[in-house]
Coordinates of N, CA and C and ligand atoms in Angstrom, one line a residue:
M780 N -21.2 -21.5 17.7 CA -20.6 -20.3 17.5 C -20.5 -20.3 16.0
T781 N -20.4 -19.0 15.5 CA -20.5 -18.4 14.5 C -19.4 -17.9 13.6
K782 N -18.5 -19.2 12.6 CA -17.5 -18.8 11.9 C -17.8 -17.7 10.7
E783 N -16.8 -16.9 10.3 CA -16.7 -16.3 9.3 C -15.9 -17.1 8.4
S784 N -16.4 -16.9 7.5 CA -16.1 -17.5 6.1 C -14.8 -17.8 5.7
G785 N -14.2 -18.9 5.7 CA -13.0 -19.2 5.1 C -11.6 -18.5 5.6
T786 N -12.2 -18.1 6.6 CA -11.0 -17.0 7.6 C -10.8 -17.3 9.2
V787 N -11.8 -18.0 9.7 CA -11.4 -17.9 11.1 C -11.1 -19.5 11.4
G788 N -9.5 -19.5 12.1 CA -9.3 -20.8 12.9 C -8.3 -21.4 11.6
Q789 N -7.6 -20.7 10.9 CA -6.6 -21.1 10.2 C -5.5 -20.5 10.3
A790 N -4.7 -21.5 10.4 CA -3.3 -21.4 11.1 C -2.3 -20.2 10.2
H791 N -1.6 -19.5 10.8 CA -0.4 -18.6 10.1 C 0.5 -19.4 9.2
P792 N 0.7 -18.5 7.8 CA 1.8 -19.4 6.7 C 3.0 -19.9 7.6
A793 N 2.9 -21.3 7.8 CA 4.1 -21.7 8.1 C 5.6 -21.2 7.2
G794 N 6.4 -20.6 8.7 CA 7.7 -20.2 8.0 C 7.5 -18.6 8.3
K795 N 6.8 -18.4 7.6 CA 6.6 -16.6 7.4 C 6.5 -15.9 8.7
P796 N 7.0 -14.6 8.7 CA 6.8 -13.9 9.9 C 5.8 -13.2 9.9
M797 N 5.5 -12.8 11.6 CA 4.5 -11.9 11.7 C 4.5 -11.0 12.8
P798 N 3.5 -10.0 12.6 CA 3.7 -8.6 13.6 C 3.5 -8.9 14.7
D799 N 3.5 -8.3 15.9 CA 3.3 -8.0 17.0 C 1.9 -7.4 17.1
V800 N 2.0 -6.4 16.4 CA 0.9 -5.2 16.4 C 0.4 -5.1 15.1
V801 N -0.6 -4.6 14.6 CA -1.2 -4.0 13.2 C -1.6 -2.6 13.5
V802 N -1.2 -1.6 12.9 CA -1.3 -0.2 12.9 C -2.5 -0.1 12.0
L803 N -3.7 0.6 12.4 CA -4.8 0.5 11.5 C -5.2 2.3 11.3
R804 N -5.2 3.2 10.4 CA -5.5 3.8 10.0 C -6.9 4.0 9.8
A805 N -7.8 4.5 10.3 CA -9.1 4.5 9.7 C -9.6 6.0 10.0
K806 N -10.6 6.7 9.0 CA -11.1 7.9 9.4 C -10.1 8.9 9.9
G807 N -8.8 8.7 9.8 CA -8.2 10.2 10.1 C -7.6 9.5 11.8
R808 N -7.9 8.7 12.1 CA -7.2 8.0 13.5 C -6.3 7.0 13.2
R809 N -5.4 6.8 14.9 CA -4.6 5.7 14.5 C -5.0 4.6 15.6
H810 N -5.3 3.7 15.2 CA -5.2 2.2 16.4 C -4.1 1.5 16.2
V811 N -4.0 0.8 17.6 CA -3.0 -0.3 17.6 C -3.5 -1.4 18.0
Q812 N -3.1 -2.0 17.5 CA -4.0 -3.8 18.2 C -2.9 -4.8 17.9
R813 N -3.2 -5.7 19.0 CA -2.1 -7.0 19.0 C -2.7 -7.9 18.0
Y814 N -1.5 -8.2 17.4 CA -2.2 -9.3 16.4 C -2.0 -10.7 16.6
R815 N -3.1 -11.9 16.3 CA -3.2 -12.9 16.7 C -3.1 -13.7 15.6
A816 N -2.0 -14.5 15.6 CA -1.7 -15.3 14.7 C -2.8 -16.5 13.4
G817 N -2.6 -15.8 12.4 CA -3.4 -16.5 11.5 C -5.0 -15.4 11.0
D818 N -4.8 -14.2 12.1 CA -6.1 -13.9 11.8 C -5.9 -12.6 10.3
T819 N -6.8 -12.5 9.7 CA -6.7 -11.7 8.5 C -7.2 -10.1 9.3
L820 N -6.6 -9.4 8.4 CA -6.5 -7.8 8.4 C -7.9 -7.3 9.0
L821 N -9.0 -7.8 8.4 CA -10.5 -7.8 8.7 C -10.8 -8.2 10.4
E822 N -10.2 -9.2 10.1 CA -10.3 -9.8 12.0 C -9.6 -9.1 12.7
T823 N -8.8 -8.5 12.6 CA -7.8 -7.7 13.6 C -8.7 -6.4 13.7
S824 N -8.8 -5.8 12.4 CA -10.1 -4.3 12.8 C -10.9 -4.7 13.9
R825 N -11.8 -5.6 13.4 CA -12.9 -6.2 14.3 C -12.6 -5.9 15.8
R826 N -11.5 -6.9 15.6 CA -11.0 -6.7 17.4 C -10.6 -5.8 17.8
A827 N -9.8 -4.7 17.3 CA -9.7 -3.4 17.4 C -11.2 -2.2 17.6
G828 N -12.1 -2.8 17.0 CA -13.5 -2.1 17.1 C -13.3 -0.8 16.3
V829 N -12.7 -1.1 14.8 CA -12.8 -0.3 14.2 C -13.1 -1.3 12.6
P830 N -14.0 -1.8 12.4 CA -14.0 -2.6 11.7 C -14.0 -2.2 9.9
I831 N -12.7 -2.9 9.4 CA -13.0 -2.5 7.7 C -14.3 -2.7 7.2
P832 N -14.9 -2.0 6.2 CA -15.8 -2.6 5.7 C -16.2 -4.0 5.1
S833 N -17.4 -4.5 5.1 CA -16.8 -5.9 4.5 C -18.4 -6.1 3.9
N834 N -18.3 -7.2 3.3 CA -19.6 -7.8 2.6 C -19.8 -9.4 2.3
C835 N -18.8 -9.6 1.4 CA -18.6 -11.1 0.9 C -17.8 -12.0 2.3
R836 N -16.9 -11.2 2.3 CA -15.9 -12.0 2.7 C -14.9 -13.4 2.4
L837 N -15.2 -13.2 1.4 CA -14.7 -14.3 0.2 C -13.6 -13.8 -0.8
G838 N -13.5 -12.7 -0.5 CA -12.4 -12.0 -1.7 C -13.0 -11.4 -3.2
D839 N -14.4 -11.7 -3.0 CA -14.9 -11.8 -4.5 C -15.4 -10.1 -4.6
C840 N -15.8 -8.9 -3.7 CA -16.6 -8.1 -4.1 C -15.6 -6.8 -4.1
G841 N -14.6 -6.9 -3.2 CA -13.7 -5.5 -3.1 C -13.9 -5.0 -2.0
T842 N -15.2 -4.8 -1.6 CA -15.5 -4.2 -0.5 C -14.6 -3.4 0.8
C843 N -13.8 -4.8 1.0 CA -13.2 -4.5 1.9 C -11.6 -4.0 1.6
V844 N -11.5 -3.6 0.7 CA -10.4 -2.9 0.3 C -9.5 -1.7 1.1
V845 N -8.4 -1.7 1.4 CA -7.7 -1.4 2.1 C -5.8 -1.0 1.3
R846 N -5.5 0.2 1.9 CA -4.4 0.4 0.9 C -3.1 -0.2 2.5
L847 N -2.1 -1.0 2.0 CA -1.5 -1.0 3.1 C -0.1 -0.3 2.7
L848 N 0.3 0.4 4.1 CA 1.0 1.2 3.9 C 2.7 0.6 4.7
R849 N 2.7 -0.4 5.5 CA 3.9 -0.7 6.0 C 3.7 -1.9 6.2
G850 N 4.7 -3.0 5.3 CA 5.0 -4.2 5.5 C 4.0 -5.0 4.4
Q851 N 4.1 -6.4 4.5 CA 4.0 -7.4 4.0 C 2.5 -8.3 4.1
V852 N 1.7 -8.5 2.9 CA 0.5 -9.5 3.7 C 0.6 -10.8 2.4
I853 N -0.3 -11.5 2.8 CA -0.3 -12.6 1.6 C -1.8 -12.6 1.6
M854 N -2.7 -12.6 0.5 CA -4.1 -12.9 0.6 C -4.5 -14.1 0.1
R855 N -5.3 -14.9 0.9 CA -5.6 -15.9 0.5 C -6.3 -16.3 -1.1
R856 N -7.4 -15.3 -1.1 CA -8.0 -15.4 -2.3 C -8.3 -13.9 -2.6
N857 N -8.3 -13.7 -3.9 CA -8.5 -12.0 -4.7 C -8.8 -12.5 -5.9
M858 N -9.9 -12.0 -6.1 CA -11.4 -12.0 -7.1 C -11.4 -10.5 -7.4
A859 N -11.1 -10.0 -6.8 CA -11.6 -8.5 -7.1 C -10.6 -7.5 -7.5
L860 N -9.2 -7.3 -6.9 CA -8.5 -6.8 -7.4 C -7.6 -6.9 -8.3
T861 N -7.1 -6.0 -9.4 CA -6.3 -6.5 -10.7 C -4.9 -6.1 -10.2
D862 N -4.1 -6.6 -10.7 CA -2.4 -6.4 -10.6 C -2.0 -5.3 -10.4
E863 N -2.8 -4.1 -11.2 CA -2.4 -2.8 -11.1 C -2.9 -2.0 -9.5
D864 N -3.8 -2.8 -9.0 CA -4.2 -2.6 -7.8 C -3.6 -2.4 -6.6
I865 N -3.3 -4.2 -7.1 CA -2.0 -4.7 -6.1 C -0.5 -3.8 -6.3
A866 N 0.0 -3.2 -6.8 CA 1.3 -2.5 -7.2 C 0.7 -1.2 -6.8
A867 N -0.3 -0.8 -6.7 CA -0.6 0.6 -5.9 C -0.7 0.4 -4.3
G868 N -1.1 -0.6 -3.9 CA -0.7 -0.6 -2.8 C -2.0 -1.2 -2.3
L869 N -2.8 -1.7 -2.8 CA -4.5 -1.9 -2.4 C -4.1 -3.6 -2.1
V870 N -4.8 -4.0 -1.2 CA -4.9 -5.6 -0.6 C -6.5 -5.7 -0.2
L871 N -7.2 -6.8 -0.2 CA -8.4 -7.3 0.4 C -8.3 -7.7 2.0
G872 N -8.9 -6.6 2.8 CA -8.7 -6.9 4.1 C -9.1 -8.3 4.5
C873 N -10.1 -9.0 3.8 CA -10.7 -9.8 4.5 C -10.1 -11.3 4.2
Q874 N -9.1 -10.9 3.2 CA -8.2 -12.2 2.8 C -7.1 -12.0 3.2
S875 N -6.5 -10.7 3.8 CA -5.0 -10.6 3.8 C -4.3 -10.9 5.2
I876 N -3.4 -12.1 5.3 CA -2.5 -12.4 6.3 C -1.6 -11.5 6.3
P877 N -0.8 -11.0 7.5 CA 0.3 -10.2 7.5 C 1.5 -11.1 7.8
V878 N 2.6 -10.6 7.1 CA 3.8 -11.6 7.0 C 5.0 -11.1 6.9
S879 N 5.0 -10.0 7.7 CA 6.0 -9.1 7.9 C 6.5 -8.7 9.3
A880 N 7.2 -8.3 10.2 CA 7.4 -7.7 11.3 C 6.7 -6.7 11.7
E881 N 6.4 -5.7 10.7 CA 5.3 -4.4 10.9 C 4.3 -4.9 9.7
C882 N 3.5 -4.3 9.9 CA 2.0 -4.1 9.3 C 1.1 -2.7 10.0
E883 N 0.9 -2.1 8.4 CA 0.1 -0.6 8.9 C -0.8 -0.7 7.7
V884 N -2.4 -0.4 8.1 CA -3.2 0.0 6.8 C -4.0 1.1 6.8
E885 N -4.5 1.5 5.9 CA -5.3 2.7 6.1 C -6.8 2.4 5.4
Y886 N -7.7 2.7 5.7 CA -8.7 2.9 5.2 C -9.9 3.8 5.8
G887 N -11.2 3.8 5.3 CA -12.0 4.8 5.6 C -12.2 6.0 5.3
Ligands
FES2390 S1 -15.7 -8.3 1.9 FE1 -15.8 -9.3 0.1 S2 -13.9 -9.4 -1.0 FE2 -13.5 -8.7 1.4

């Protein structure tokens, strides 16, 4: 079995809430995917069949940037986004773990 670098098999952050589902808005369509504890937004989007574009999967390149429309996430690592990007609602899909009861993102 191949593991996705730095993301698969990690536990959900202790004591943090998580959504039942993640809403993914991609290319004008809305997809609802059940959330699996500890998964990133990228992993969730792949399970939904609407993968967020990605490259390094390490938080370095920024290819996986998405806009957070609702909810909160924790980014495990971020070497691509500025504080201004984050303040504008952008997060890295490959590093973001939802930590709120609701989560909705937009990309593509
Ligand atoms: S794929 Fe490179 S930062 Fe997410």
